[in-house]
Structure formats: structure tokens, C-alpha cells
PDB file of C-alpha atoms in Angstrom:
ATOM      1  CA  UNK A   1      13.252 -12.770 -11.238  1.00  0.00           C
ATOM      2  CA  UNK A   2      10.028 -10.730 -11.152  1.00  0.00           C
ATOM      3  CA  UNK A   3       9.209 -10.469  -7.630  1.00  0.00           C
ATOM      4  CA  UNK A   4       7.231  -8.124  -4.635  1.00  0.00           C
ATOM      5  CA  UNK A   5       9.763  -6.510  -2.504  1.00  0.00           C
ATOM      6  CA  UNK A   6       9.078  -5.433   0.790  1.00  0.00           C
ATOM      7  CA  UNK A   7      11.093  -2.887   3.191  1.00  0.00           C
ATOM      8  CA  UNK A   8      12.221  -2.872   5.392  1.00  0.00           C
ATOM      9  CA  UNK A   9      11.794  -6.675   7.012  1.00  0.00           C
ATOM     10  CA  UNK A  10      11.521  -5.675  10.116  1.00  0.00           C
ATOM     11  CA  UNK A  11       9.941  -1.783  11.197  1.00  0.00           C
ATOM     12  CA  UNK A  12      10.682  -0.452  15.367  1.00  0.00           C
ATOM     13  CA  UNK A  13       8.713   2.614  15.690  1.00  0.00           C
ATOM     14  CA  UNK A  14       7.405   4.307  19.045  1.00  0.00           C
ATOM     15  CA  UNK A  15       4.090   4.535  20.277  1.00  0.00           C
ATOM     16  CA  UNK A  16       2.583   7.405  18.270  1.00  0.00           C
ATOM     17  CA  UNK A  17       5.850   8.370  15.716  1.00  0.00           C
ATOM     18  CA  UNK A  18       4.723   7.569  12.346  1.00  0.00           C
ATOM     19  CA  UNK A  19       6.407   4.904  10.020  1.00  0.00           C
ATOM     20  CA  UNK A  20       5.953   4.069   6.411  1.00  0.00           C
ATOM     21  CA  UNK A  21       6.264   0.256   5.059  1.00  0.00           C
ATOM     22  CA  UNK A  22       7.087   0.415   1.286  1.00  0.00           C
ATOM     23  CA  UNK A  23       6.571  -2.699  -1.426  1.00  0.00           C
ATOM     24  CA  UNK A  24       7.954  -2.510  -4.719  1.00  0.00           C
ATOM     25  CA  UNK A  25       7.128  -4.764  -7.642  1.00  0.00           C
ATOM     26  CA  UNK A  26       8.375  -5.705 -11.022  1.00  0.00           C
ATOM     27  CA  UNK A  27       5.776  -8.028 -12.471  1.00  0.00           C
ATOM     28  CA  UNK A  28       4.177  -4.699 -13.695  1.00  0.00           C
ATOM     29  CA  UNK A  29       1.025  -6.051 -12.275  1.00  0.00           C
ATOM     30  CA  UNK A  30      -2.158  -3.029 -11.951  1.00  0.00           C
ATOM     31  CA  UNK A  31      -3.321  -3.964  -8.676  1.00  0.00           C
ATOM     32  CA  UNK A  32      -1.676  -3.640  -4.913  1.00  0.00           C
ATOM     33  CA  UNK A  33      -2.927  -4.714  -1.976  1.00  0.00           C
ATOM     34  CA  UNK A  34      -1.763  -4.275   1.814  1.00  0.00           C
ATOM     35  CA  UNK A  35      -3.040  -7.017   4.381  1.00  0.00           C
ATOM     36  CA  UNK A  36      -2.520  -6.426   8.058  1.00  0.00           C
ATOM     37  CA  UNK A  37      -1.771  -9.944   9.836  1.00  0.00           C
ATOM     38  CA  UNK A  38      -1.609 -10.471  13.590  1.00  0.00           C
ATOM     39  CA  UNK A  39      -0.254 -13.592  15.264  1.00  0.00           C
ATOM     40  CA  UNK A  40      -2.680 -16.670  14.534  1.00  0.00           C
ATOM     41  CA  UNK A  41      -4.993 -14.701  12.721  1.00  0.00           C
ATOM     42  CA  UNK A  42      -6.370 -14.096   8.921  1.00  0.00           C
ATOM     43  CA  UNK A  43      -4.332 -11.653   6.850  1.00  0.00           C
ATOM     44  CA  UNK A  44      -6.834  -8.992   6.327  1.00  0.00           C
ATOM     45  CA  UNK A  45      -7.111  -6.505   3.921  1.00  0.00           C
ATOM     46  CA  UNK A  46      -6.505  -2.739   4.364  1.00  0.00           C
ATOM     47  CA  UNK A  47      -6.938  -1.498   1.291  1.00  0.00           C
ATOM     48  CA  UNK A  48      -6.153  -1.799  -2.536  1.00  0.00           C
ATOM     49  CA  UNK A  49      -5.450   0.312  -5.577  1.00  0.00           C
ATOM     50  CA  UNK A  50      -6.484  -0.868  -9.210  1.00  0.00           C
ATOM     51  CA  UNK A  51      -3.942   1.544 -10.922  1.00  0.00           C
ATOM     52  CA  UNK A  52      -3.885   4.680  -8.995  1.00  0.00           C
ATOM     53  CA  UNK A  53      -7.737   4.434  -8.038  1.00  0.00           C
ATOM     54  CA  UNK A  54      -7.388   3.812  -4.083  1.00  0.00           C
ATOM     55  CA  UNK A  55     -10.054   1.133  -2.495  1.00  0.00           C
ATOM     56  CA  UNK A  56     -10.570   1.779   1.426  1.00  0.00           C
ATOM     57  CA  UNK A  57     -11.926  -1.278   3.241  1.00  0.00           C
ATOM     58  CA  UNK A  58     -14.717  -0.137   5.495  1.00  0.00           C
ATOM     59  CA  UNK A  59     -13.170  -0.984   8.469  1.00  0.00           C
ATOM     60  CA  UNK A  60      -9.807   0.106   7.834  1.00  0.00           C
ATOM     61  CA  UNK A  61      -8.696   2.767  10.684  1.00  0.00           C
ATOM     62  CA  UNK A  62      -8.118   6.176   9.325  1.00  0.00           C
ATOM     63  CA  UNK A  63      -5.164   5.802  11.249  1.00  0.00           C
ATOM     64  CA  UNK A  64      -4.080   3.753   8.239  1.00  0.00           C
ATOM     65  CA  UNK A  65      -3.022   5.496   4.846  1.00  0.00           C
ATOM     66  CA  UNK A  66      -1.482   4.492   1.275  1.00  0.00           C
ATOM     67  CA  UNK A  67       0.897   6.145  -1.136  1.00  0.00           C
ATOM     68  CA  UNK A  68       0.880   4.496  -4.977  1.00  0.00           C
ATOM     69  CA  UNK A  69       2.795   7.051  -6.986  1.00  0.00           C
ATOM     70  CA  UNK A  70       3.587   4.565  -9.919  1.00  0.00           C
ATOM     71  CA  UNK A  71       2.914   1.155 -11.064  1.00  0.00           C
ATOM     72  CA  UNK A  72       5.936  -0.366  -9.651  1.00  0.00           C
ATOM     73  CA  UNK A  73       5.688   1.332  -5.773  1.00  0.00           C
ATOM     74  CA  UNK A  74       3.482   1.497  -2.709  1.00  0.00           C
ATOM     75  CA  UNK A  75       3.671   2.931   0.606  1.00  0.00           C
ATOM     76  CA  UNK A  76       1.607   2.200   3.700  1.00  0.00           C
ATOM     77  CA  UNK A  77       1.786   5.222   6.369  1.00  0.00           C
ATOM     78  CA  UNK A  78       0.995   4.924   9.897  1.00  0.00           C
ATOM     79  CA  UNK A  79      -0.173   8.254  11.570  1.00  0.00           C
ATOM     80  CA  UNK A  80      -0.218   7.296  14.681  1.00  0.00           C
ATOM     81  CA  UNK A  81       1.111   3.957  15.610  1.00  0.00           C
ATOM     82  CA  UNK A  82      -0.434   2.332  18.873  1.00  0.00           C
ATOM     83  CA  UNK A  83       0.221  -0.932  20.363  1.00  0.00           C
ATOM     84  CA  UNK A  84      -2.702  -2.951  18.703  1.00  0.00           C
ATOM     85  CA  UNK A  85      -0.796  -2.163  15.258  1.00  0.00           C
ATOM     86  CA  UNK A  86       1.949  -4.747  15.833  1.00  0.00           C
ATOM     87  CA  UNK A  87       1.644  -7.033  13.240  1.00  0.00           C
ATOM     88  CA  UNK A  88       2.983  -8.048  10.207  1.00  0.00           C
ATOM     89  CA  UNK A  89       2.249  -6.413   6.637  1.00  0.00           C
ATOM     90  CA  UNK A  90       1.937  -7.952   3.657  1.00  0.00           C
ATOM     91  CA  UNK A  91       2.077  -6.422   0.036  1.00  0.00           C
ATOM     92  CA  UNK A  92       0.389  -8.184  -2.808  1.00  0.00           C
ATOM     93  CA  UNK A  93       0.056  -7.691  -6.559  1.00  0.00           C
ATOM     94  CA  UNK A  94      -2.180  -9.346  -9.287  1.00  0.00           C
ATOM     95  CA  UNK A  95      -3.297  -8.497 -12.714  1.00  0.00           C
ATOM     96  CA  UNK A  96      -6.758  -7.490 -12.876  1.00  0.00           C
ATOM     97  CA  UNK A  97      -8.816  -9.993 -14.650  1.00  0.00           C
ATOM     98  CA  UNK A  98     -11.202 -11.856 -12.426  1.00  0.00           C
ATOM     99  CA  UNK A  99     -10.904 -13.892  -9.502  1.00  0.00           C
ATOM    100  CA  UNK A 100      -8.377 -16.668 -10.783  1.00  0.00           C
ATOM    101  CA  UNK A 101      -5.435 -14.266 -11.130  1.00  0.00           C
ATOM    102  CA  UNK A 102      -3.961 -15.378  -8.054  1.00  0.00           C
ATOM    103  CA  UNK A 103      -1.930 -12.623  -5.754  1.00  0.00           C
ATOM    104  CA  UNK A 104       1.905 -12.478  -5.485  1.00  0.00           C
ATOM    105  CA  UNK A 105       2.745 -11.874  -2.167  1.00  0.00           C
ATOM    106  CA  UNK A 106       6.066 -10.063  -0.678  1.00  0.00           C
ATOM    107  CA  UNK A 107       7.621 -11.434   2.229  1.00  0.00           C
ATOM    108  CA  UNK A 108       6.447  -9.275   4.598  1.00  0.00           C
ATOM    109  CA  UNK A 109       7.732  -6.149   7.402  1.00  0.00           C
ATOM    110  CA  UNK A 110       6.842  -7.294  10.706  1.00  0.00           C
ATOM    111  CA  UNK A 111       5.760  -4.253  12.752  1.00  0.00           C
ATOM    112  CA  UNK A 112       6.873  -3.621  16.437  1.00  0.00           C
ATOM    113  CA  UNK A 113       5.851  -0.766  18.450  1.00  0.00           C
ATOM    114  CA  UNK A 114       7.889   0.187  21.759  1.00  0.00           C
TER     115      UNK A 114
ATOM    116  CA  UNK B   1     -17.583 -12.617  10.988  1.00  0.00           C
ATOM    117  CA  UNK B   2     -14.952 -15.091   9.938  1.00  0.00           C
ATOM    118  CA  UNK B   3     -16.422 -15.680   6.706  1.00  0.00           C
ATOM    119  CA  UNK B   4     -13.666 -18.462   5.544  1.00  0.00           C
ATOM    120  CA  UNK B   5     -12.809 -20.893   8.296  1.00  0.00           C
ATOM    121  CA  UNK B   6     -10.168 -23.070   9.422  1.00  0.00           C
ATOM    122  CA  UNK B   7     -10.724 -25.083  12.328  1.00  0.00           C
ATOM    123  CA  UNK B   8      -7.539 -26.875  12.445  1.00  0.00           C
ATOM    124  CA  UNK B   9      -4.875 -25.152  13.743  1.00  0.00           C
ATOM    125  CA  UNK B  10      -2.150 -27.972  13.092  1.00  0.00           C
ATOM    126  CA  UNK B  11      -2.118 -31.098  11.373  1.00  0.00           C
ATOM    127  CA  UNK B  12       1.030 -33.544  11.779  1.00  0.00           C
ATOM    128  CA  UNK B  13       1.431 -36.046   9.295  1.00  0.00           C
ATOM    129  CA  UNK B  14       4.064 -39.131   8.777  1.00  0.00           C
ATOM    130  CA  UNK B  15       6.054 -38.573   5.099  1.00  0.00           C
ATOM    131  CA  UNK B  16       4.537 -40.648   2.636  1.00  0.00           C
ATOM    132  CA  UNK B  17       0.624 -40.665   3.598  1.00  0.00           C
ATOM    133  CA  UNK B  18      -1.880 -38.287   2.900  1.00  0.00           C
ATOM    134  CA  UNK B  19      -2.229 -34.962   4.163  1.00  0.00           C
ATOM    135  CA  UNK B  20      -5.736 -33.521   4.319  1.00  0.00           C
ATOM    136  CA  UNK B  21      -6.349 -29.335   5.314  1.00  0.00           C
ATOM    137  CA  UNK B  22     -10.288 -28.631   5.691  1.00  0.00           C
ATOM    138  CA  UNK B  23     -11.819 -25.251   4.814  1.00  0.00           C
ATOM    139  CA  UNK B  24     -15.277 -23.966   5.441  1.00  0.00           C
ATOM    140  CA  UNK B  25     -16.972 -21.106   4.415  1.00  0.00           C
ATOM    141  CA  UNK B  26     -20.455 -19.194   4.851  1.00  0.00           C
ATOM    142  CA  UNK B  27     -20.641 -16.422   1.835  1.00  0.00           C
ATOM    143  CA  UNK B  28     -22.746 -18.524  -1.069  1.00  0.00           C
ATOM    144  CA  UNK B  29     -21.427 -15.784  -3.281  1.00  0.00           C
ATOM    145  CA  UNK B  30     -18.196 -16.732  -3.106  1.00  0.00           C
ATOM    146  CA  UNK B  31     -17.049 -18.309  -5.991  1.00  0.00           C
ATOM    147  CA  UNK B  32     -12.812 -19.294  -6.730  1.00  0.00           C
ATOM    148  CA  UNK B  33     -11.061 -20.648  -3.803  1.00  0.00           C
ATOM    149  CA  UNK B  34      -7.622 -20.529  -3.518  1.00  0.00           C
ATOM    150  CA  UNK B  35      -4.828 -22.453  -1.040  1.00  0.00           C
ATOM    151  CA  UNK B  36      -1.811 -20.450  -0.193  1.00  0.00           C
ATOM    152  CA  UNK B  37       0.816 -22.072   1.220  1.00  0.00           C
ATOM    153  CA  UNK B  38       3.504 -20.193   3.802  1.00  0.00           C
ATOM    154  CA  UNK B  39       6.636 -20.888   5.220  1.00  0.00           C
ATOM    155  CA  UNK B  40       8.210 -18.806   7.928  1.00  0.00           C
ATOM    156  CA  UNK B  41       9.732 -15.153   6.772  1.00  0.00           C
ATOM    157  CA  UNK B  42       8.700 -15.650   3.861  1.00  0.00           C
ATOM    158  CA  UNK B  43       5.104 -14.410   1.964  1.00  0.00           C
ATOM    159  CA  UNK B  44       1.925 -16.497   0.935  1.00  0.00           C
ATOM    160  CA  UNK B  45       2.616 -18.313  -2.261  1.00  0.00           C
ATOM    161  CA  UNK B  46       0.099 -19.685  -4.689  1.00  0.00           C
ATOM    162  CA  UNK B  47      -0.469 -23.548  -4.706  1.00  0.00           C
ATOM    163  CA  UNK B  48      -3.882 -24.434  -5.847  1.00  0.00           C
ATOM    164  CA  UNK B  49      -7.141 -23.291  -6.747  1.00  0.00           C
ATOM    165  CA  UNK B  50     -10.957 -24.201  -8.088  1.00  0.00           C
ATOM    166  CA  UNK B  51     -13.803 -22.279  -9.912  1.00  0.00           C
ATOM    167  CA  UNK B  52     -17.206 -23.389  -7.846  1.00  0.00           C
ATOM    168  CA  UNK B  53     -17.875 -24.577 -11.461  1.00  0.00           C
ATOM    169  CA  UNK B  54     -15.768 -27.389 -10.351  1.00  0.00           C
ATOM    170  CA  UNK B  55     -15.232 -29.915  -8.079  1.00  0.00           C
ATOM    171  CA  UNK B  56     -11.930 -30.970  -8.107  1.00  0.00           C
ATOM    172  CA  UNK B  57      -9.006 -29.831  -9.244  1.00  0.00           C
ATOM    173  CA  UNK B  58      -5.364 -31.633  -9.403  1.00  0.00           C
ATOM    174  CA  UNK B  59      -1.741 -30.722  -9.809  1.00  0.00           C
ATOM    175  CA  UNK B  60       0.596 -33.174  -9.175  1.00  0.00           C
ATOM    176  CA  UNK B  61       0.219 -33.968  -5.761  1.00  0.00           C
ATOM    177  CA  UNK B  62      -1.814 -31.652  -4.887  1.00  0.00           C
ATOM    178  CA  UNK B  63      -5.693 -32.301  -5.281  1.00  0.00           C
ATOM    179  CA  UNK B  64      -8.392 -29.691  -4.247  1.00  0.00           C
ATOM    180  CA  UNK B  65     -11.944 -30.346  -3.443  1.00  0.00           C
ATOM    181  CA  UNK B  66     -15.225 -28.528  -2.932  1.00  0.00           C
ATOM    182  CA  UNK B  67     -18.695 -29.574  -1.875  1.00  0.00           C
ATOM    183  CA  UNK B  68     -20.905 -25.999  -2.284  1.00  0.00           C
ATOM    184  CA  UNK B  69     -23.669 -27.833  -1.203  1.00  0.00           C
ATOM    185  CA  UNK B  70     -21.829 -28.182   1.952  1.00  0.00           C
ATOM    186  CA  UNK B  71     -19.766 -24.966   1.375  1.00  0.00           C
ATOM    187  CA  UNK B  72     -17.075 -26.911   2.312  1.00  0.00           C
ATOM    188  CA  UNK B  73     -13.270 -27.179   0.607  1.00  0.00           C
ATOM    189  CA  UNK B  74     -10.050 -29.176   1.296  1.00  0.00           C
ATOM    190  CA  UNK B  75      -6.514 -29.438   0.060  1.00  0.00           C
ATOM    191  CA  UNK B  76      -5.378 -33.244  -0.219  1.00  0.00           C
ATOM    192  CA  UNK B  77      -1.536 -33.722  -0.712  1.00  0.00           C
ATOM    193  CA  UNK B  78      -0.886 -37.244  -1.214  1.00  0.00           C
ATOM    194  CA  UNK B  79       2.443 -38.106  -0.956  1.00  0.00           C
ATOM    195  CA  UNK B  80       3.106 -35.591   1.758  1.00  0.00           C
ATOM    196  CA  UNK B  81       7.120 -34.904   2.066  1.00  0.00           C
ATOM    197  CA  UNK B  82       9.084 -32.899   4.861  1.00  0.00           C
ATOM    198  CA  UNK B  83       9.195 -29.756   2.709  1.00  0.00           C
ATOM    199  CA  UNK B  84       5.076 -29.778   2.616  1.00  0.00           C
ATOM    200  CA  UNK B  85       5.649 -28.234   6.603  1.00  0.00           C
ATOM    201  CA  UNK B  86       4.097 -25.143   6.233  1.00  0.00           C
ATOM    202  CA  UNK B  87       1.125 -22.882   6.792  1.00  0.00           C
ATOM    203  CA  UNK B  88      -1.708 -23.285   4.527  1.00  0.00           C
ATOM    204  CA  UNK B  89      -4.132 -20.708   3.931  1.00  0.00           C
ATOM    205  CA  UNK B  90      -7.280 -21.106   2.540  1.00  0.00           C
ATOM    206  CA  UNK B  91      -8.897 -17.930   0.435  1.00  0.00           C
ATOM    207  CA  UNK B  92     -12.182 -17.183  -1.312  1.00  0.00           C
ATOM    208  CA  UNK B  93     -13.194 -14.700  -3.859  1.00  0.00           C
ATOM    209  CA  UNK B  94     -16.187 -13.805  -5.935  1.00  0.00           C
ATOM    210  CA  UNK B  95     -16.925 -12.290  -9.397  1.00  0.00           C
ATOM    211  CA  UNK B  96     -16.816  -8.888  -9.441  1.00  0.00           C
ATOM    212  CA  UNK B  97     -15.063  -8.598  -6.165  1.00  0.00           C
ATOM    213  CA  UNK B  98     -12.038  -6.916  -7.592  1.00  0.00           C
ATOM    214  CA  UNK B  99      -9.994 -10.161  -6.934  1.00  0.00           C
ATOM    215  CA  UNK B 100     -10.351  -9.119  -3.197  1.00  0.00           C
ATOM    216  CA  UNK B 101      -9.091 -12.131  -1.087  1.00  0.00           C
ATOM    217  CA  UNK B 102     -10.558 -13.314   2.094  1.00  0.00           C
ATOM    218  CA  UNK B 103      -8.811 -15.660   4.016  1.00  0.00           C
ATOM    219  CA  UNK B 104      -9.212 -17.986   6.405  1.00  0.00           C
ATOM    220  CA  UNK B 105      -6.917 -18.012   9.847  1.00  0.00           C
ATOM    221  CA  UNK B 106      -4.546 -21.055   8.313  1.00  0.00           C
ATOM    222  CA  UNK B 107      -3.338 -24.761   9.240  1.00  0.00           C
ATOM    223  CA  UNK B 108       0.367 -25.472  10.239  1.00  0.00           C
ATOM    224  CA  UNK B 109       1.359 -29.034   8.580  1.00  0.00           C
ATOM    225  CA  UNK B 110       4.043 -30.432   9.753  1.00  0.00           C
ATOM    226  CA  UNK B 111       5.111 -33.863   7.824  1.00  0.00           C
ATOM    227  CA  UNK B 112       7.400 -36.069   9.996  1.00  0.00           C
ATOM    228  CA  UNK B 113       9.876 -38.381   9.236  1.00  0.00           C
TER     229      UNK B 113
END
């Protein structure tokens, strides 16, 4: 089945050593998105790439970084993890074609930091 | 500035009646809406959605509504079963917005026996 893969499920990291999530997809879809979501709170987005061209939210952290080097992958890089970045991160995919392409989401790596 | 809001953080419901999840929002330019539906370890997944050029739309049992006027949306599920338990997210986007989501903070149904 076509699907958005995320790894790992579940990410330890220590205050300050850098981690990478990574998302995968094979619906060959041209646009990736990473949401940050924190308990009891709206998923909200980081950033997004149509293709390779990279979309920074404003108030994304520069802290915060993304990898796309094909279609099919993505990578999210933490610098500089500190506690407020325990949450959980979600990878998405659509087609771009207007706002009723609805996103396929991945099931998420739930960020801890020690 | 919660743009999309949902003031209900849980919702219990007995099988077999309707289910009702409320969604408000405050952009006017906003116009598709989208309900997401989420069970635990596990992503979003797409349920339902409406064009503002609507006001209803129905799949199954699963019927969404929107009053612009009152920039108000909801997500009826009439019968609700057990397997309906989840979160529900609500979503808006707008025309050349890039298919950016933004969501609202979500409703936990929970349909008892």
C-alpha cells in the first residue's frame, strides 16, 4: 500500500545533541510537510517543500532545519534540541493542486529530550 | 492567534445517536475545511471536507456543515459506533495557500456502549 513512513517512532536525544526525524513516502506526491504537535495542542506547521523549493514558516525556530533530497524522502534536523522541543512530529504529503487535495499523514516520531 | 477553534475538548456519546464536533474559525479568507480524524499512534487521516461554496456535504454517515456567515463548521456522525472514538481535527485552507493546513486543537469522541 502507498503510504508515509515515519522513523523512527519514537526519538531519545539529550538536551543540545542533534537528532534527525526522517519520513519517506511512496504515493509520489510533490509536496512534504513537517508539523510540530505538543500535548493538547494544534499540529502546527514547520515548514514545507513543493518539490525541492523549501517553504519556512515565519515562526519556525532556526533551530529547526529540513533535508528533501528526492521526491520520495525528507529529513527534519534538530540543531540544538532543548526541552520545549518534546513533541511529536508529523510528516505529510499531498499533490499540489489546490486546497481539496487532502494531506496523507505518517504516524508520527514522538520526540523526548533527557 | 488560534485562527481555527475547537472549544470542546471531549464529547462522549451513547452508540447509536448522533455525534456532533463544533468548529469555529476567524480568517474570512479561508475557504475548504477539512475534518481529520486520529486515533492513538497512529497519524491524522482524512474523513470529510467542504468548499465554502457549499454548505453541506455527506458521506455515509458522516455529514459536514458550514455557516460562513457565522464562520462556523461541524462534523455530524449519525449513527455514531464504538470505532468513531477518536480525535477529530478540524482544518482550514484557502486558495492559493499552497494547500497549507491550519488546524484547530481537536475533540476526543468517545462513543459508549
Amino acid at each position: 500500500d502507498a503510504m508515509v513512513i515515519q522513523n523512527p517512532r519514537y526519538q531519545v536525544t539529550q538536551f543540545g545533541k542533534p537528532v534527525t526525524l526522517s519520513c519517506s513516502q511512496t504515493l509520489n506526491h510533490n509536496v512534504m510537510y513537517w508539523y510540530q504537535q505538543k500535548s493538547s495542542q494544534a499540529p502546527k506547521l514547520l515548514f514545507h517543500y513543493y518539490d525541492k523549493d523549501f517553504n519556512n514558516e515565519a515562526d519556525t525556530p532556526d533551530n529547526f532545519q529540513s533535508r528533501r533530497p528526492n521526491t520520495s524522502f525528507c529529513f527534519l534536523d534538530i540543531r540544538s534540541p532543548g526541552l520545549g522541543d518534546a513533541a511529536m512530529y508529523l510528516c505529510a504529503t499531498t499533490i499540489f493542486g489546490g486546497p481539496n487535495q487532502p494531506q496523507h499523514f505518517g504516524d508520527g516520531t514522538r520526540l523526548s529530550i533527557l | 492567534d488560534q485562527q481555527v477553534k475547537q472549544n470542546s475538548p471531549s464529547l462522549s456519546v451513547q452508540e447509536g445517536r448522533i455525534s456532533i464536533l463544533n468548529c469555529d474559525y476567524t480568517n474570512s479568507m479561508f475557504d475548504y475545511f477539512l475534518w481529520y480524524k486520529k486515533y492513538p499512534a497512529e497519524g491524522p487521516t482524512f474523513l470529510i471536507s467542504i468548499s465554502s461554496i457549499k454548505d453541506k456535504n455527506e458521506d455515509g454517515r458522516f455529514t459536514v456543515f458550514l455557516n460562513k456567515s457565522a464562520k462556523h463548521l461541524s462534523l455530524h456522525i449519525v449513527p455514531s459506533q464504538p470505532g468513531d472514538s477518536a480525535v477529530y481535527f478540524c482544518a482550514a485552507s484557502l486558495t492559493g495557500g499552497g494547500n497549507k493546513l491550519t488546524f484547530g486543537t481537536g475533540t476526543q469522541l468517545k462513543v459508549e456502549l
